[in-house]
């Protein structure tokens, strides 16, 4: 499944790559492309408990706020890396979640080299994704560095469930990399 997924990703790269560039140009805030390829401007030391929480955009960042507050309250020493996909999510995190995370980054593009590069720099103990923002290579990289993976606030709509059933073989492999929901 890993090889098939990445083969399809490679073959369709001209399409999704062009789409990403065009979409980024329409944003008010420029995307940090170095972060999107997993080249975060830091490399964190191993051994410290660390949570990587991924929230895609504004809605997921807002839904993550009570979780981040509770985690901070319960374990103030836990280092938290918050990732987002959109510039609006980045702005919302800066404005509404200040003090609830230690590092804010753009989510790496789901290419093995990029996700593994990001994981090696962050070295998370736990990787939590909001909603069902599941990316095959990201979860693979999390498992490769020994992180526990989880879905927080996950859901599947009545509309998307039939589509998910059509590719159940893919979801079985994808969800096999998730430790907790």
PDB file of C-alpha atoms in Angstrom:
ATOM      1  CA  UNK A   1       0.000   0.000   0.000  1.00  0.00           C
ATOM      2  CA  UNK A   2       2.890   2.344   0.848  1.00  0.00           C
ATOM      3  CA  UNK A   3       4.413   1.897  -2.609  1.00  0.00           C
ATOM      4  CA  UNK A   4       1.091   2.218  -4.440  1.00  0.00           C
ATOM      5  CA  UNK A   5       0.130   5.368  -2.520  1.00  0.00           C
ATOM      6  CA  UNK A   6       3.485   7.009  -3.201  1.00  0.00           C
ATOM      7  CA  UNK A   7       3.470   5.978  -6.850  1.00  0.00           C
ATOM      8  CA  UNK A   8       0.069   7.650  -7.286  1.00  0.00           C
ATOM      9  CA  UNK A   9       1.309  10.677  -5.346  1.00  0.00           C
ATOM     10  CA  UNK A  10       4.332  10.958  -7.644  1.00  0.00           C
ATOM     11  CA  UNK A  11       2.307  10.524 -10.831  1.00  0.00           C
ATOM     12  CA  UNK A  12      -0.207  13.177  -9.788  1.00  0.00           C
ATOM     13  CA  UNK A  13       2.426  15.615  -8.410  1.00  0.00           C
ATOM     14  CA  UNK A  14       2.170  17.988 -11.406  1.00  0.00           C
ATOM     15  CA  UNK A  15      -1.561  18.382 -10.685  1.00  0.00           C
ATOM     16  CA  UNK A  16      -1.535  18.765  -6.901  1.00  0.00           C
ATOM     17  CA  UNK A  17       1.741  20.717  -6.981  1.00  0.00           C
ATOM     18  CA  UNK A  18       0.301  23.267  -9.390  1.00  0.00           C
ATOM     19  CA  UNK A  19      -2.918  23.451  -7.349  1.00  0.00           C
ATOM     20  CA  UNK A  20      -0.925  24.114  -4.144  1.00  0.00           C
ATOM     21  CA  UNK A  21       1.112  26.888  -5.749  1.00  0.00           C
ATOM     22  CA  UNK A  22      -1.948  28.595  -7.246  1.00  0.00           C
ATOM     23  CA  UNK A  23      -3.857  28.334  -3.984  1.00  0.00           C
ATOM     24  CA  UNK A  24      -0.896  29.705  -2.004  1.00  0.00           C
ATOM     25  CA  UNK A  25      -0.699  32.753  -4.275  1.00  0.00           C
ATOM     26  CA  UNK A  26      -4.277  33.694  -3.353  1.00  0.00           C
ATOM     27  CA  UNK A  27      -3.508  33.755   0.374  1.00  0.00           C
ATOM     28  CA  UNK A  28      -2.822  37.006   2.203  1.00  0.00           C
ATOM     29  CA  UNK A  29       0.068  35.482   4.104  1.00  0.00           C
ATOM     30  CA  UNK A  30       2.753  33.666   2.121  1.00  0.00           C
ATOM     31  CA  UNK A  31       3.222  29.969   2.856  1.00  0.00           C
ATOM     32  CA  UNK A  32       6.545  28.960   4.376  1.00  0.00           C
ATOM     33  CA  UNK A  33       7.628  26.438   1.740  1.00  0.00           C
ATOM     34  CA  UNK A  34      10.666  25.331   3.745  1.00  0.00           C
ATOM     35  CA  UNK A  35       8.309  24.129   6.481  1.00  0.00           C
ATOM     36  CA  UNK A  36       6.041  22.470   3.894  1.00  0.00           C
ATOM     37  CA  UNK A  37       8.996  20.281   2.889  1.00  0.00           C
ATOM     38  CA  UNK A  38       9.715  19.419   6.534  1.00  0.00           C
ATOM     39  CA  UNK A  39      12.748  21.686   6.927  1.00  0.00           C
ATOM     40  CA  UNK A  40      11.608  23.263  10.182  1.00  0.00           C
ATOM     41  CA  UNK A  41      13.968  25.964  11.509  1.00  0.00           C
ATOM     42  CA  UNK A  42      14.746  23.838  14.577  1.00  0.00           C
ATOM     43  CA  UNK A  43      15.707  20.344  15.619  1.00  0.00           C
ATOM     44  CA  UNK A  44      14.436  19.406  19.055  1.00  0.00           C
ATOM     45  CA  UNK A  45      16.367  17.197  21.475  1.00  0.00           C
ATOM     46  CA  UNK A  46      15.271  13.625  22.019  1.00  0.00           C
ATOM     47  CA  UNK A  47      14.072  12.488  25.420  1.00  0.00           C
ATOM     48  CA  UNK A  48      11.650  15.256  26.332  1.00  0.00           C
ATOM     49  CA  UNK A  49       7.953  14.318  26.176  1.00  0.00           C
ATOM     50  CA  UNK A  50       6.512  16.072  23.150  1.00  0.00           C
ATOM     51  CA  UNK A  51       3.084  16.284  21.536  1.00  0.00           C
ATOM     52  CA  UNK A  52       2.645  17.132  17.859  1.00  0.00           C
ATOM     53  CA  UNK A  53      -0.962  18.228  17.360  1.00  0.00           C
ATOM     54  CA  UNK A  54      -2.111  18.776  13.780  1.00  0.00           C
ATOM     55  CA  UNK A  55      -5.055  21.090  13.153  1.00  0.00           C
ATOM     56  CA  UNK A  56      -5.729  21.898   9.500  1.00  0.00           C
ATOM     57  CA  UNK A  57      -7.327  25.330   9.489  1.00  0.00           C
ATOM     58  CA  UNK A  58      -9.391  27.755  11.535  1.00  0.00           C
ATOM     59  CA  UNK A  59     -12.115  25.292  12.566  1.00  0.00           C
ATOM     60  CA  UNK A  60      -9.699  22.621  13.757  1.00  0.00           C
ATOM     61  CA  UNK A  61      -7.538  25.183  15.588  1.00  0.00           C
ATOM     62  CA  UNK A  62     -10.639  26.456  17.391  1.00  0.00           C
ATOM     63  CA  UNK A  63     -11.695  22.883  18.240  1.00  0.00           C
ATOM     64  CA  UNK A  64      -8.171  22.197  19.527  1.00  0.00           C
ATOM     65  CA  UNK A  65      -8.144  25.129  21.971  1.00  0.00           C
ATOM     66  CA  UNK A  66      -9.880  23.313  24.873  1.00  0.00           C
ATOM     67  CA  UNK A  67      -7.666  20.270  24.269  1.00  0.00           C
ATOM     68  CA  UNK A  68      -4.508  22.382  24.285  1.00  0.00           C
ATOM     69  CA  UNK A  69      -5.633  24.169  27.471  1.00  0.00           C
ATOM     70  CA  UNK A  70      -6.353  20.860  29.209  1.00  0.00           C
ATOM     71  CA  UNK A  71      -3.030  19.348  28.133  1.00  0.00           C
ATOM     72  CA  UNK A  72      -1.133  22.472  29.299  1.00  0.00           C
ATOM     73  CA  UNK A  73      -2.949  22.391  32.631  1.00  0.00           C
ATOM     74  CA  UNK A  74      -2.407  18.678  33.172  1.00  0.00           C
ATOM     75  CA  UNK A  75       1.249  18.610  32.051  1.00  0.00           C
ATOM     76  CA  UNK A  76       2.860  22.073  31.879  1.00  0.00           C
ATOM     77  CA  UNK A  77       6.251  20.514  31.040  1.00  0.00           C
ATOM     78  CA  UNK A  78       5.016  18.790  27.901  1.00  0.00           C
ATOM     79  CA  UNK A  79       6.398  20.446  24.803  1.00  0.00           C
ATOM     80  CA  UNK A  80       3.702  21.059  22.173  1.00  0.00           C
ATOM     81  CA  UNK A  81       4.255  21.500  18.456  1.00  0.00           C
ATOM     82  CA  UNK A  82       1.115  22.687  16.665  1.00  0.00           C
ATOM     83  CA  UNK A  83       0.904  22.316  12.901  1.00  0.00           C
ATOM     84  CA  UNK A  84      -1.593  23.789  10.470  1.00  0.00           C
ATOM     85  CA  UNK A  85      -2.092  23.538   6.744  1.00  0.00           C
ATOM     86  CA  UNK A  86      -3.523  26.947   5.872  1.00  0.00           C
ATOM     87  CA  UNK A  87      -2.317  30.492   6.436  1.00  0.00           C
ATOM     88  CA  UNK A  88      -5.681  31.329   8.028  1.00  0.00           C
ATOM     89  CA  UNK A  89      -5.166  28.444  10.454  1.00  0.00           C
ATOM     90  CA  UNK A  90      -1.660  29.761  11.158  1.00  0.00           C
ATOM     91  CA  UNK A  91      -3.015  33.234  11.875  1.00  0.00           C
ATOM     92  CA  UNK A  92      -5.784  31.877  14.111  1.00  0.00           C
ATOM     93  CA  UNK A  93      -3.269  29.798  16.083  1.00  0.00           C
ATOM     94  CA  UNK A  94      -1.025  32.842  16.592  1.00  0.00           C
ATOM     95  CA  UNK A  95      -3.949  35.006  17.702  1.00  0.00           C
ATOM     96  CA  UNK A  96      -6.101  32.555  19.686  1.00  0.00           C
ATOM     97  CA  UNK A  97      -3.743  29.838  20.932  1.00  0.00           C
ATOM     98  CA  UNK A  98      -0.789  31.894  22.098  1.00  0.00           C
ATOM     99  CA  UNK A  99       0.836  30.252  25.100  1.00  0.00           C
ATOM    100  CA  UNK A 100      -0.820  26.910  24.395  1.00  0.00           C
ATOM    101  CA  UNK A 101       1.968  25.626  22.148  1.00  0.00           C
ATOM    102  CA  UNK A 102       5.749  25.909  22.038  1.00  0.00           C
ATOM    103  CA  UNK A 103       6.196  25.821  18.265  1.00  0.00           C
ATOM    104  CA  UNK A 104       3.827  26.589  15.406  1.00  0.00           C
ATOM    105  CA  UNK A 105       4.640  25.140  11.984  1.00  0.00           C
ATOM    106  CA  UNK A 106       3.103  24.475   8.622  1.00  0.00           C
ATOM    107  CA  UNK A 107       2.210  20.827   8.057  1.00  0.00           C
ATOM    108  CA  UNK A 108       4.631  19.077   5.697  1.00  0.00           C
ATOM    109  CA  UNK A 109       3.416  17.935   2.291  1.00  0.00           C
ATOM    110  CA  UNK A 110       2.629  14.211   2.494  1.00  0.00           C
ATOM    111  CA  UNK A 111       5.753  13.006   0.692  1.00  0.00           C
ATOM    112  CA  UNK A 112       7.881  10.447   2.601  1.00  0.00           C
ATOM    113  CA  UNK A 113      11.054  12.528   2.567  1.00  0.00           C
ATOM    114  CA  UNK A 114       9.231  15.650   3.781  1.00  0.00           C
ATOM    115  CA  UNK A 115       7.238  13.944   6.538  1.00  0.00           C
ATOM    116  CA  UNK A 116      10.207  11.934   7.787  1.00  0.00           C
ATOM    117  CA  UNK A 117      12.409  15.049   7.765  1.00  0.00           C
ATOM    118  CA  UNK A 118       9.785  16.861   9.862  1.00  0.00           C
ATOM    119  CA  UNK A 119       9.384  13.941  12.291  1.00  0.00           C
ATOM    120  CA  UNK A 120      13.144  13.642  12.799  1.00  0.00           C
ATOM    121  CA  UNK A 121      13.300  17.357  13.651  1.00  0.00           C
ATOM    122  CA  UNK A 122      10.325  17.310  16.032  1.00  0.00           C
ATOM    123  CA  UNK A 123      10.885  13.854  17.598  1.00  0.00           C
ATOM    124  CA  UNK A 124       7.335  13.619  19.024  1.00  0.00           C
ATOM    125  CA  UNK A 125       6.287  11.167  21.700  1.00  0.00           C
ATOM    126  CA  UNK A 126       2.661  11.504  20.604  1.00  0.00           C
ATOM    127  CA  UNK A 127       1.183  12.636  17.298  1.00  0.00           C
ATOM    128  CA  UNK A 128      -2.468  13.688  17.471  1.00  0.00           C
ATOM    129  CA  UNK A 129      -4.499  14.725  14.445  1.00  0.00           C
ATOM    130  CA  UNK A 130      -7.694  16.710  14.717  1.00  0.00           C
ATOM    131  CA  UNK A 131     -10.794  15.444  12.942  1.00  0.00           C
ATOM    132  CA  UNK A 132      -9.911  12.879  10.288  1.00  0.00           C
ATOM    133  CA  UNK A 133      -6.971  14.718   8.760  1.00  0.00           C
ATOM    134  CA  UNK A 134      -5.206  11.462   7.990  1.00  0.00           C
ATOM    135  CA  UNK A 135      -2.175  11.390   5.738  1.00  0.00           C
ATOM    136  CA  UNK A 136      -0.539   8.068   4.961  1.00  0.00           C
ATOM    137  CA  UNK A 137       3.101   9.196   4.883  1.00  0.00           C
ATOM    138  CA  UNK A 138       2.696  11.445   7.916  1.00  0.00           C
ATOM    139  CA  UNK A 139       1.373   8.541   9.994  1.00  0.00           C
ATOM    140  CA  UNK A 140       4.048   6.254   8.565  1.00  0.00           C
ATOM    141  CA  UNK A 141       6.770   8.757   9.566  1.00  0.00           C
ATOM    142  CA  UNK A 142       5.267   9.084  13.062  1.00  0.00           C
ATOM    143  CA  UNK A 143       5.431   5.313  13.503  1.00  0.00           C
ATOM    144  CA  UNK A 144       8.981   5.290  12.062  1.00  0.00           C
ATOM    145  CA  UNK A 145      10.183   7.571  14.891  1.00  0.00           C
ATOM    146  CA  UNK A 146       8.287   5.558  17.509  1.00  0.00           C
ATOM    147  CA  UNK A 147       5.478   8.020  18.229  1.00  0.00           C
ATOM    148  CA  UNK A 148       2.076   6.986  19.526  1.00  0.00           C
ATOM    149  CA  UNK A 149      -0.573   8.164  17.047  1.00  0.00           C
ATOM    150  CA  UNK A 150      -4.135   9.229  17.716  1.00  0.00           C
ATOM    151  CA  UNK A 151      -7.191  10.830  16.194  1.00  0.00           C
ATOM    152  CA  UNK A 152      -8.805  13.530  18.312  1.00  0.00           C
ATOM    153  CA  UNK A 153     -12.392  14.597  17.677  1.00  0.00           C
ATOM    154  CA  UNK A 154     -12.579  12.322  14.635  1.00  0.00           C
ATOM    155  CA  UNK A 155     -15.738  11.884  12.664  1.00  0.00           C
ATOM    156  CA  UNK A 156     -16.952  10.626   9.331  1.00  0.00           C
ATOM    157  CA  UNK A 157     -20.021  12.156   7.737  1.00  0.00           C
ATOM    158  CA  UNK A 158     -22.951  10.289   6.207  1.00  0.00           C
ATOM    159  CA  UNK A 159     -21.890  11.767   2.883  1.00  0.00           C
ATOM    160  CA  UNK A 160     -18.268  10.614   3.016  1.00  0.00           C
ATOM    161  CA  UNK A 161     -18.903   7.159   4.520  1.00  0.00           C
ATOM    162  CA  UNK A 162     -20.003   5.513   1.218  1.00  0.00           C
ATOM    163  CA  UNK A 163     -16.894   6.896  -0.503  1.00  0.00           C
ATOM    164  CA  UNK A 164     -14.704   5.561   2.310  1.00  0.00           C
ATOM    165  CA  UNK A 165     -16.297   2.127   1.938  1.00  0.00           C
ATOM    166  CA  UNK A 166     -15.270   2.015  -1.725  1.00  0.00           C
ATOM    167  CA  UNK A 167     -11.620   2.328  -0.706  1.00  0.00           C
ATOM    168  CA  UNK A 168     -11.880   0.320   2.507  1.00  0.00           C
ATOM    169  CA  UNK A 169      -8.627  -1.502   1.701  1.00  0.00           C
ATOM    170  CA  UNK A 170      -6.829   1.866   1.890  1.00  0.00           C
ATOM    171  CA  UNK A 171      -8.537   2.954   5.109  1.00  0.00           C
ATOM    172  CA  UNK A 172      -7.701  -0.374   6.774  1.00  0.00           C
ATOM    173  CA  UNK A 173      -3.990   0.204   6.120  1.00  0.00           C
ATOM    174  CA  UNK A 174      -4.207   3.864   7.069  1.00  0.00           C
ATOM    175  CA  UNK A 175      -6.089   3.263  10.313  1.00  0.00           C
ATOM    176  CA  UNK A 176      -3.751   0.399  11.232  1.00  0.00           C
ATOM    177  CA  UNK A 177      -1.172   3.137  11.874  1.00  0.00           C
ATOM    178  CA  UNK A 178      -3.445   4.872  14.419  1.00  0.00           C
ATOM    179  CA  UNK A 179      -2.988   3.710  17.998  1.00  0.00           C
ATOM    180  CA  UNK A 180      -5.878   5.519  19.679  1.00  0.00           C
ATOM    181  CA  UNK A 181      -9.032   7.395  18.820  1.00  0.00           C
TER     182      UNK A 181
END
